[in-house]
CSV table of C-alpha atoms and ligand atoms in Angstrom, one decimal:
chain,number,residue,atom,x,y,z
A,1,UNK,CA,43.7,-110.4,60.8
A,2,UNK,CA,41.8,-111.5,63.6
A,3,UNK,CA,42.8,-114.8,66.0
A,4,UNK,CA,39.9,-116.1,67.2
A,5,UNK,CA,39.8,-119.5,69.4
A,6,UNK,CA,35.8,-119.8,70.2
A,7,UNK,CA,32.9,-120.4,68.0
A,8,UNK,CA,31.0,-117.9,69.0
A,9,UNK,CA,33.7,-115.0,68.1
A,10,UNK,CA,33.8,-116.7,65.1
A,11,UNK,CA,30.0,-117.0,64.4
A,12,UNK,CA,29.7,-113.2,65.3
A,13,UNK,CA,32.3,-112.2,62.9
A,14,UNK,CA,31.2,-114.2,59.8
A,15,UNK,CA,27.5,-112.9,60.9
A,16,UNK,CA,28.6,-109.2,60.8
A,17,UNK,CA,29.8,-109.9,57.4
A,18,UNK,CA,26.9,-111.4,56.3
A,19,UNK,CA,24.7,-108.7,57.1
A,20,UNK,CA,26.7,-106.9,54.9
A,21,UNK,CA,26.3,-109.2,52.1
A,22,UNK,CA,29.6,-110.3,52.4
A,23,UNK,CA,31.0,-113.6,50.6
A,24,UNK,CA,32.5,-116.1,52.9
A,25,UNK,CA,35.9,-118.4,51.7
A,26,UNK,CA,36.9,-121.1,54.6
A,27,UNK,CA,40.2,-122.7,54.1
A,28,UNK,CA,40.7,-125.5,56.6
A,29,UNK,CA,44.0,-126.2,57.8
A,30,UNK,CA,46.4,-127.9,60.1
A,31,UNK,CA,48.7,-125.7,60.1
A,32,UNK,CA,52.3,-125.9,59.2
A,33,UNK,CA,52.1,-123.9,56.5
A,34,UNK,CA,53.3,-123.8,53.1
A,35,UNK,CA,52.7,-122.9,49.5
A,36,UNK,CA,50.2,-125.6,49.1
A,37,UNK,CA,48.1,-123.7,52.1
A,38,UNK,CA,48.7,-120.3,50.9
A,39,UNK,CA,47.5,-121.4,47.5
A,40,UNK,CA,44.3,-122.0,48.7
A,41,UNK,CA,44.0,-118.7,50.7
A,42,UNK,CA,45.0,-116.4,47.7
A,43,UNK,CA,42.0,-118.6,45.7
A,44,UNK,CA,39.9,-117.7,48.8
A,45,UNK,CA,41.0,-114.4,48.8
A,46,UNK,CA,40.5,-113.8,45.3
A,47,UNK,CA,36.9,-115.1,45.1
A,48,UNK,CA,35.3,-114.3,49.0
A,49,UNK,CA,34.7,-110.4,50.8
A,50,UNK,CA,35.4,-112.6,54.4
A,51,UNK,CA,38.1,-115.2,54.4
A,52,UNK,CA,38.3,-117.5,57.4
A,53,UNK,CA,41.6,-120.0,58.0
A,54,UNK,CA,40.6,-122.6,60.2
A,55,UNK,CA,43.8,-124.1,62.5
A,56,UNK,CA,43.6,-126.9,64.0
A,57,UNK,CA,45.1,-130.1,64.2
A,58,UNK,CA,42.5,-132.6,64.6
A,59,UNK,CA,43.5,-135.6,66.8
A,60,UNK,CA,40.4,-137.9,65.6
A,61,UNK,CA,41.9,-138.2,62.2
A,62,UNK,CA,45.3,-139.4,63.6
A,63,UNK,CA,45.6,-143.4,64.3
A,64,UNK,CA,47.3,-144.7,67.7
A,65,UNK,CA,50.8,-145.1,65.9
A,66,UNK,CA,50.5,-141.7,63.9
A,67,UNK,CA,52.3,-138.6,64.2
A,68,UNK,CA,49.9,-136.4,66.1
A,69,UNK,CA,52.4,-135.9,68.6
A,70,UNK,CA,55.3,-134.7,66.6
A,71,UNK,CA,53.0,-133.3,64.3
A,72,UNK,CA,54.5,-129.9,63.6
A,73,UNK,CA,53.1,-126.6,65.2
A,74,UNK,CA,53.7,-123.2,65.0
A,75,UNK,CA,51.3,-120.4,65.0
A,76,UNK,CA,53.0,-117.8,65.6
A,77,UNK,CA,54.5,-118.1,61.6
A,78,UNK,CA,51.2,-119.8,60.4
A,79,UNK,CA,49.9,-116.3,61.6
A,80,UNK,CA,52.4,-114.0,60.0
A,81,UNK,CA,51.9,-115.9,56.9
A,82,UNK,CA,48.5,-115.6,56.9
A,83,UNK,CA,48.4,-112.2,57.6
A,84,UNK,CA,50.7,-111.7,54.6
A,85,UNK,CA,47.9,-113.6,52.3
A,86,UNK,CA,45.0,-111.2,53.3
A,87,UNK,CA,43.5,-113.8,55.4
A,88,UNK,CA,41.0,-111.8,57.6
A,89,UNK,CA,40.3,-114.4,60.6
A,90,UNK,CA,42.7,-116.9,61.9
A,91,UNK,CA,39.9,-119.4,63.7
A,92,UNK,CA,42.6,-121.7,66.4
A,93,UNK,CA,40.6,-123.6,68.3
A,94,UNK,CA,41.8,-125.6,71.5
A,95,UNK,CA,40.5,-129.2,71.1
A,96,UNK,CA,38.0,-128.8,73.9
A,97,UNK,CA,36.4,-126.3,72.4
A,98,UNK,CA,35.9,-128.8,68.9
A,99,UNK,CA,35.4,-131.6,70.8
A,100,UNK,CA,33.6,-130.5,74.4
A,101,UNK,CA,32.9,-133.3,77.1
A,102,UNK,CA,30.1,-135.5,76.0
A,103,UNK,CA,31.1,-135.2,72.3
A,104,UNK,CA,29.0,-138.3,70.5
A,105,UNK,CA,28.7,-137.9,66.9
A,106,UNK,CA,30.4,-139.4,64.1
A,107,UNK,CA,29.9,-138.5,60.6
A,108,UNK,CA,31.3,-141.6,58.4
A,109,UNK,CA,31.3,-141.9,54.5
A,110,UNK,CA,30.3,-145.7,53.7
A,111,UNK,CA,32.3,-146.7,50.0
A,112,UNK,CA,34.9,-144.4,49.4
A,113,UNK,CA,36.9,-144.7,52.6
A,114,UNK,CA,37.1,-148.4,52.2
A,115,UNK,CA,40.2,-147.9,50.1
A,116,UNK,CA,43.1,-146.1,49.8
A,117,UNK,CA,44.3,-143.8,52.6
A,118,UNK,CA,41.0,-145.4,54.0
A,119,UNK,CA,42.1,-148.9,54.2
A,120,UNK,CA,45.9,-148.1,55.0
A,121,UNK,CA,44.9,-145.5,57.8
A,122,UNK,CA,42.1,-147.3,58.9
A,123,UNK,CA,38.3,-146.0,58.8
A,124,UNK,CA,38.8,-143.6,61.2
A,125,UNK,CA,40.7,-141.4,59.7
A,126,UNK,CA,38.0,-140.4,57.3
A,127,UNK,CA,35.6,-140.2,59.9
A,128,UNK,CA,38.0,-137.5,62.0
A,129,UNK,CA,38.1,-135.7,58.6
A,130,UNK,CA,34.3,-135.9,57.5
A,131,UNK,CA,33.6,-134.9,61.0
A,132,UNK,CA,35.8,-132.3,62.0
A,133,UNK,CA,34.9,-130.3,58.4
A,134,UNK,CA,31.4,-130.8,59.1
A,135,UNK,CA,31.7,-129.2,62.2
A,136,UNK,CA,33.8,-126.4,60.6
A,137,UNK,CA,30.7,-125.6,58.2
A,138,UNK,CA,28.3,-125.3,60.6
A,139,UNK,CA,30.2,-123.0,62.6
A,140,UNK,CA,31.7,-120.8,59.5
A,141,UNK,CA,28.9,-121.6,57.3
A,142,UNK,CA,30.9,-120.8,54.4
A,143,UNK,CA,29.7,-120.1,50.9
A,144,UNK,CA,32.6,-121.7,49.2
A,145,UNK,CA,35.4,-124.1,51.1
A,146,UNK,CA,39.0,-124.5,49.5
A,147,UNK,CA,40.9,-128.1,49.6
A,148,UNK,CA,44.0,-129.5,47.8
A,149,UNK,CA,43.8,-132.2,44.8
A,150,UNK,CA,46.6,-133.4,47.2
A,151,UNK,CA,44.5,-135.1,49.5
A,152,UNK,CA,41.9,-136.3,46.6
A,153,UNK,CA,40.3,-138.8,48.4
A,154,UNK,CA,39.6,-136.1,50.9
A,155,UNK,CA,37.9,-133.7,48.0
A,156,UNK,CA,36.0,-136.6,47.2
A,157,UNK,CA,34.7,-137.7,51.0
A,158,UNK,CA,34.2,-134.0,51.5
A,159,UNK,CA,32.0,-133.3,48.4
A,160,UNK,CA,29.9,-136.6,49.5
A,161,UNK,CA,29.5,-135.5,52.9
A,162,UNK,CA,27.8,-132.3,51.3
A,163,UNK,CA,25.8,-133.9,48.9
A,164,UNK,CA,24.6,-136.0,51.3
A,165,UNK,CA,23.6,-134.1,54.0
A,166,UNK,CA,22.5,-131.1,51.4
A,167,UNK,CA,25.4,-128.8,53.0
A,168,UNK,CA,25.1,-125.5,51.4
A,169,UNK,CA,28.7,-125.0,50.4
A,170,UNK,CA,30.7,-125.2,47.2
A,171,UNK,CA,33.6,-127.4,47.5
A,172,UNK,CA,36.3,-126.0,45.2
A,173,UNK,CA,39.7,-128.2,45.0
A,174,UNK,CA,43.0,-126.4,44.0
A,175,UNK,CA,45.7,-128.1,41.8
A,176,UNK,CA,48.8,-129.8,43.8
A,177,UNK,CA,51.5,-127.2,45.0
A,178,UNK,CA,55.2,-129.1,44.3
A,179,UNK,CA,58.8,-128.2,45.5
A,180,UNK,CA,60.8,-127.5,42.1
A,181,UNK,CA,61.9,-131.2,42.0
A,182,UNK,CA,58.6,-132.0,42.0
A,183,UNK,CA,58.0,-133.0,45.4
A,184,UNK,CA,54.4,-132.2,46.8
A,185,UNK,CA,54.5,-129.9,49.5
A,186,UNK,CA,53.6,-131.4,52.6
A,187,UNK,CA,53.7,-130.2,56.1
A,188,UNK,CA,55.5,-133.7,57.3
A,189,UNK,CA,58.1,-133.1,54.3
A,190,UNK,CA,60.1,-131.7,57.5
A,191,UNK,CA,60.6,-135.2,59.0
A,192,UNK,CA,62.7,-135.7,55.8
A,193,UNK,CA,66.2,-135.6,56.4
A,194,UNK,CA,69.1,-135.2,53.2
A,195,UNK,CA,68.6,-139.0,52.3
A,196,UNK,CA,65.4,-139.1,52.7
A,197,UNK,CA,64.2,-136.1,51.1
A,198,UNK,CA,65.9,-137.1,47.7
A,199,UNK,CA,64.5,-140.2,47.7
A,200,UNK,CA,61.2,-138.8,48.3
A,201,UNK,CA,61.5,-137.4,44.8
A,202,UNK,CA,60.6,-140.3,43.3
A,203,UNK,CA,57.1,-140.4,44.1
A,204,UNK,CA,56.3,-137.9,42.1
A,205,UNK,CA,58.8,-139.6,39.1
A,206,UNK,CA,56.9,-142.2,39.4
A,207,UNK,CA,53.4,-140.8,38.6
A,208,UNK,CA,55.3,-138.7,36.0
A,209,UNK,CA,56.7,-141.9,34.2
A,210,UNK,CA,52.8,-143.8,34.8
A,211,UNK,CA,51.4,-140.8,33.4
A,212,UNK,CA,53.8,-140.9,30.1
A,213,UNK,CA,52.8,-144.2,29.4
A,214,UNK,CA,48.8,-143.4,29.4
A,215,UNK,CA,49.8,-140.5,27.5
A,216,UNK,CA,51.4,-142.7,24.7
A,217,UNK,CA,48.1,-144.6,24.5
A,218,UNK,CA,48.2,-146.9,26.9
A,219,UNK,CA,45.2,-147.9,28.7
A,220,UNK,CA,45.8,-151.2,30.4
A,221,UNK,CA,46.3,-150.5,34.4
A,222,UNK,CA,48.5,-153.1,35.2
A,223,UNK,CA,50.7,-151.8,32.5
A,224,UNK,CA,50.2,-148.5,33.6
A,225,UNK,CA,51.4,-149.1,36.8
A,226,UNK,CA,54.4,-151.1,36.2
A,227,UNK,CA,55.7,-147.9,34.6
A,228,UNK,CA,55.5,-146.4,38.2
A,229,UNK,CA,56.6,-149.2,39.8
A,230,UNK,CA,59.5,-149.7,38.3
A,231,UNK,CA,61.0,-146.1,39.4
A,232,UNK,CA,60.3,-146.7,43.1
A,233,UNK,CA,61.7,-149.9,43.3
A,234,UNK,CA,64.9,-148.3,41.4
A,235,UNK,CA,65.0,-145.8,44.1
A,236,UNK,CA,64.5,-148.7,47.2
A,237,UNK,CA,60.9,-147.0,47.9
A,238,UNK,CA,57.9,-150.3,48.9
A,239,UNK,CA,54.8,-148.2,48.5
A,240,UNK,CA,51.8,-149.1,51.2
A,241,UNK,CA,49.3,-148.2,47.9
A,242,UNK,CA,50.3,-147.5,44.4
A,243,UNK,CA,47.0,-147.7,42.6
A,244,UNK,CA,44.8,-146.9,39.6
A,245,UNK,CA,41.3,-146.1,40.9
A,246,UNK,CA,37.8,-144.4,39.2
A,247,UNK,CA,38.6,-140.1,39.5
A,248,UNK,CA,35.6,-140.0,41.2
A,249,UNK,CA,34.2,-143.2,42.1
A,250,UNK,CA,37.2,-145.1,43.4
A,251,UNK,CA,36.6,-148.2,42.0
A,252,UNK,CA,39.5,-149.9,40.7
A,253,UNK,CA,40.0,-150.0,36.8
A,254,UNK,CA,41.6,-152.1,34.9
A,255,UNK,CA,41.8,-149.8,31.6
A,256,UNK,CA,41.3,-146.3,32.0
A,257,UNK,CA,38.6,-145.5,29.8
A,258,UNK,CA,38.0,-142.6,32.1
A,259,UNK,CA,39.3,-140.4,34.1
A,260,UNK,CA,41.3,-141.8,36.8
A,261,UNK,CA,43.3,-141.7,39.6
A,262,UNK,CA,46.9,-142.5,40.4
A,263,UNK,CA,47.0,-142.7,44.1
A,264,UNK,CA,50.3,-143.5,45.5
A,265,UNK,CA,51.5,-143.9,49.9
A,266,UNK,CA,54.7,-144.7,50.8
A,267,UNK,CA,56.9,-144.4,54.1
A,268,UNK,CA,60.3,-142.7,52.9
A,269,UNK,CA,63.0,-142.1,56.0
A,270,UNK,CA,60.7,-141.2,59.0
A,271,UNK,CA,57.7,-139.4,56.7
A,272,UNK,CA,54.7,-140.9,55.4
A,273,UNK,CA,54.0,-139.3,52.3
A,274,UNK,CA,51.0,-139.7,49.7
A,275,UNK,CA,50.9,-137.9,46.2
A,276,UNK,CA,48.6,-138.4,43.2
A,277,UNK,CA,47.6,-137.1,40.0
A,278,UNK,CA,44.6,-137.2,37.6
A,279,UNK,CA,45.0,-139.3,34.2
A,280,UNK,CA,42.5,-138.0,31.7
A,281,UNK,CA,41.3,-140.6,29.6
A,282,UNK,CA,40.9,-138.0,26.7
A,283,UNK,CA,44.6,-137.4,26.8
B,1,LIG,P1,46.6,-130.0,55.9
B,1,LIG,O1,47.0,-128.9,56.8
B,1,LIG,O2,47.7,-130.9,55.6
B,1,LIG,O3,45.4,-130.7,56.5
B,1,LIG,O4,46.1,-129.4,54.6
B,1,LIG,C1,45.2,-128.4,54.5
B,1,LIG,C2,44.7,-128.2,53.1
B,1,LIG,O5,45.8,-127.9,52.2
B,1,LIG,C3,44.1,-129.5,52.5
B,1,LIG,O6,43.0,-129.2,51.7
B,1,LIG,C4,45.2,-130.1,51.7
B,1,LIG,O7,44.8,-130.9,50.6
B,1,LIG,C5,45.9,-128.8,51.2
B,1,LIG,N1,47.2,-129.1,50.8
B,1,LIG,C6,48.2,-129.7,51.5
B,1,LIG,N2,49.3,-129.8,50.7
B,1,LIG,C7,49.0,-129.3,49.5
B,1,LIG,C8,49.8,-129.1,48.3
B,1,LIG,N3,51.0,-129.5,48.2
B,1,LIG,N4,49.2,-128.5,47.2
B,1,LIG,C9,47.9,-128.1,47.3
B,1,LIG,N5,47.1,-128.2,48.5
B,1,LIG,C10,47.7,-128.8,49.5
């Protein structure tokens, strides 16, 4: 596996590979890796020739108050384990290479960042994201680009972005990786202490037990949600956003006569931790 920190190194690379007709998987990253990351780069291993890990944590998607900061780093192990997934280029830019003097352009998705992570963030966050992967495209130029249902609202900014400016990638997103208690792997699940990190477990209980309820034949939202929001208030958790929204829209829906999605943030102990999943109205 190759390190590279420039955009031309990595431009050369991915063109070498291209002239010999080489398929081209990105997997963008912040690093702190887990089995959520290393999901997506055995998917992009299995489906590309050339398979390119971008690191880098991206200051314009954190707000003032956030956690870029603290925000765990370690490349030496997010190498190793990269390495051990096949990964053929590590691409670790330093900010100033992403983000050179006299940096001006802002890609922001109108609609679907008003809510959500959108609205409790801020619009900026979305516009770091939309932004930064853009970028990240043009410089990889990938044929397909990997992302986790766990940050759907991101799958769904990303895939706009794409359609919108006629990006020629395919954005394929990869099922939620969870600890065996059902926690979704996160890179800020370390911030968790003992407490904390059991109570955490009751994010995804709560989905489970919202899920149940539409599964029984339930369609009515508020009811729906109750079912959720009865396990995190028995387990002291306040969400910022539990909410039932459009899969792919994001409007809000009051019966879920399609598919939708059950989108819940919440601080627990010193993390800030979002989780979701998909209810299918079929189900
Ligand atoms: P991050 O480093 O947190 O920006 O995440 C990089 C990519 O990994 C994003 O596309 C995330 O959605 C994805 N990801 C993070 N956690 C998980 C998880 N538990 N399961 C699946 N994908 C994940």
């Amino acid at each position: 596996m190759n390190i590279l920190r420039t955009i031309p190194e990595v431009r050369a690379a991915v063109h070498a590979a291209r002239h010999e007709r080489k398929t081209v998987g990105l997997v963008p990253t912040m690093g702190a890796f887990h089995e959520g990351h290393l999901s997506l780069m055995r998917r992009a291993r299995e489906q590309n020739d050339l398979v390119v890990v971008s690191l880098f944590v991206n200051p314009t998607q954190f707000g003032a108050n956030e956690d870029l900061g603290a925000y765990p780093r370690d490349e030496a192990r997010d190498a190793a384990l990269a390495e051990a997934e096949g990964v053929d280029i590590l691409f670790a830019p330093a900010a100033s290479e992403i983000y050179p003097d006299g940096f001006a352009t802002n890609i922001h998705v109108a609609g679907l960042t008003d809510v959500l992570d959108g609205a409790a963030r801020g619009p900026r966050h979305f516009d770091g994201v939309a932004t930064v992967v853009t970028k990240l495209f043009g410089i990889v130029r990938p044929d397909v680009a990997y992302f986790g249902q766990k940050d759907a609202q991101q799958v769904l900014v990303v895939r706009r972005v794409v359609r919108d400016l006629d990006l020629d990638v395919r954005i394929e997103a990869c099922p939620i990786v969870r600890e065996a208690d059902g926690l979704a792997m996160s890179s800020r699940n370390v911030y968790l202490d003992a407490d904390a990190r059991a109570q955490a477990t009751a994010l995804n209980r709560a989905l489970d037990a919202a899920a149940s309820v539409c599964e029984a034949g339930e369609r009515d939202a508020d009811s729906i949600l109750s079912a959720a929001q009865r396990v995190l208030a028995e387990a002291g958790i306040t969400p910022e956003y539990l909410e039932l929204r459009d899969a792919s829209t994001l409007e809000t829906v009051t019966r879920v006569e399609n598919d939708a999605l059950l989108a819940v943030a919440a601080r627990v102990g010193a993390a800030r931790l979002i989780d979701n999943h998909t209810l299918k109205a079929s189900a």
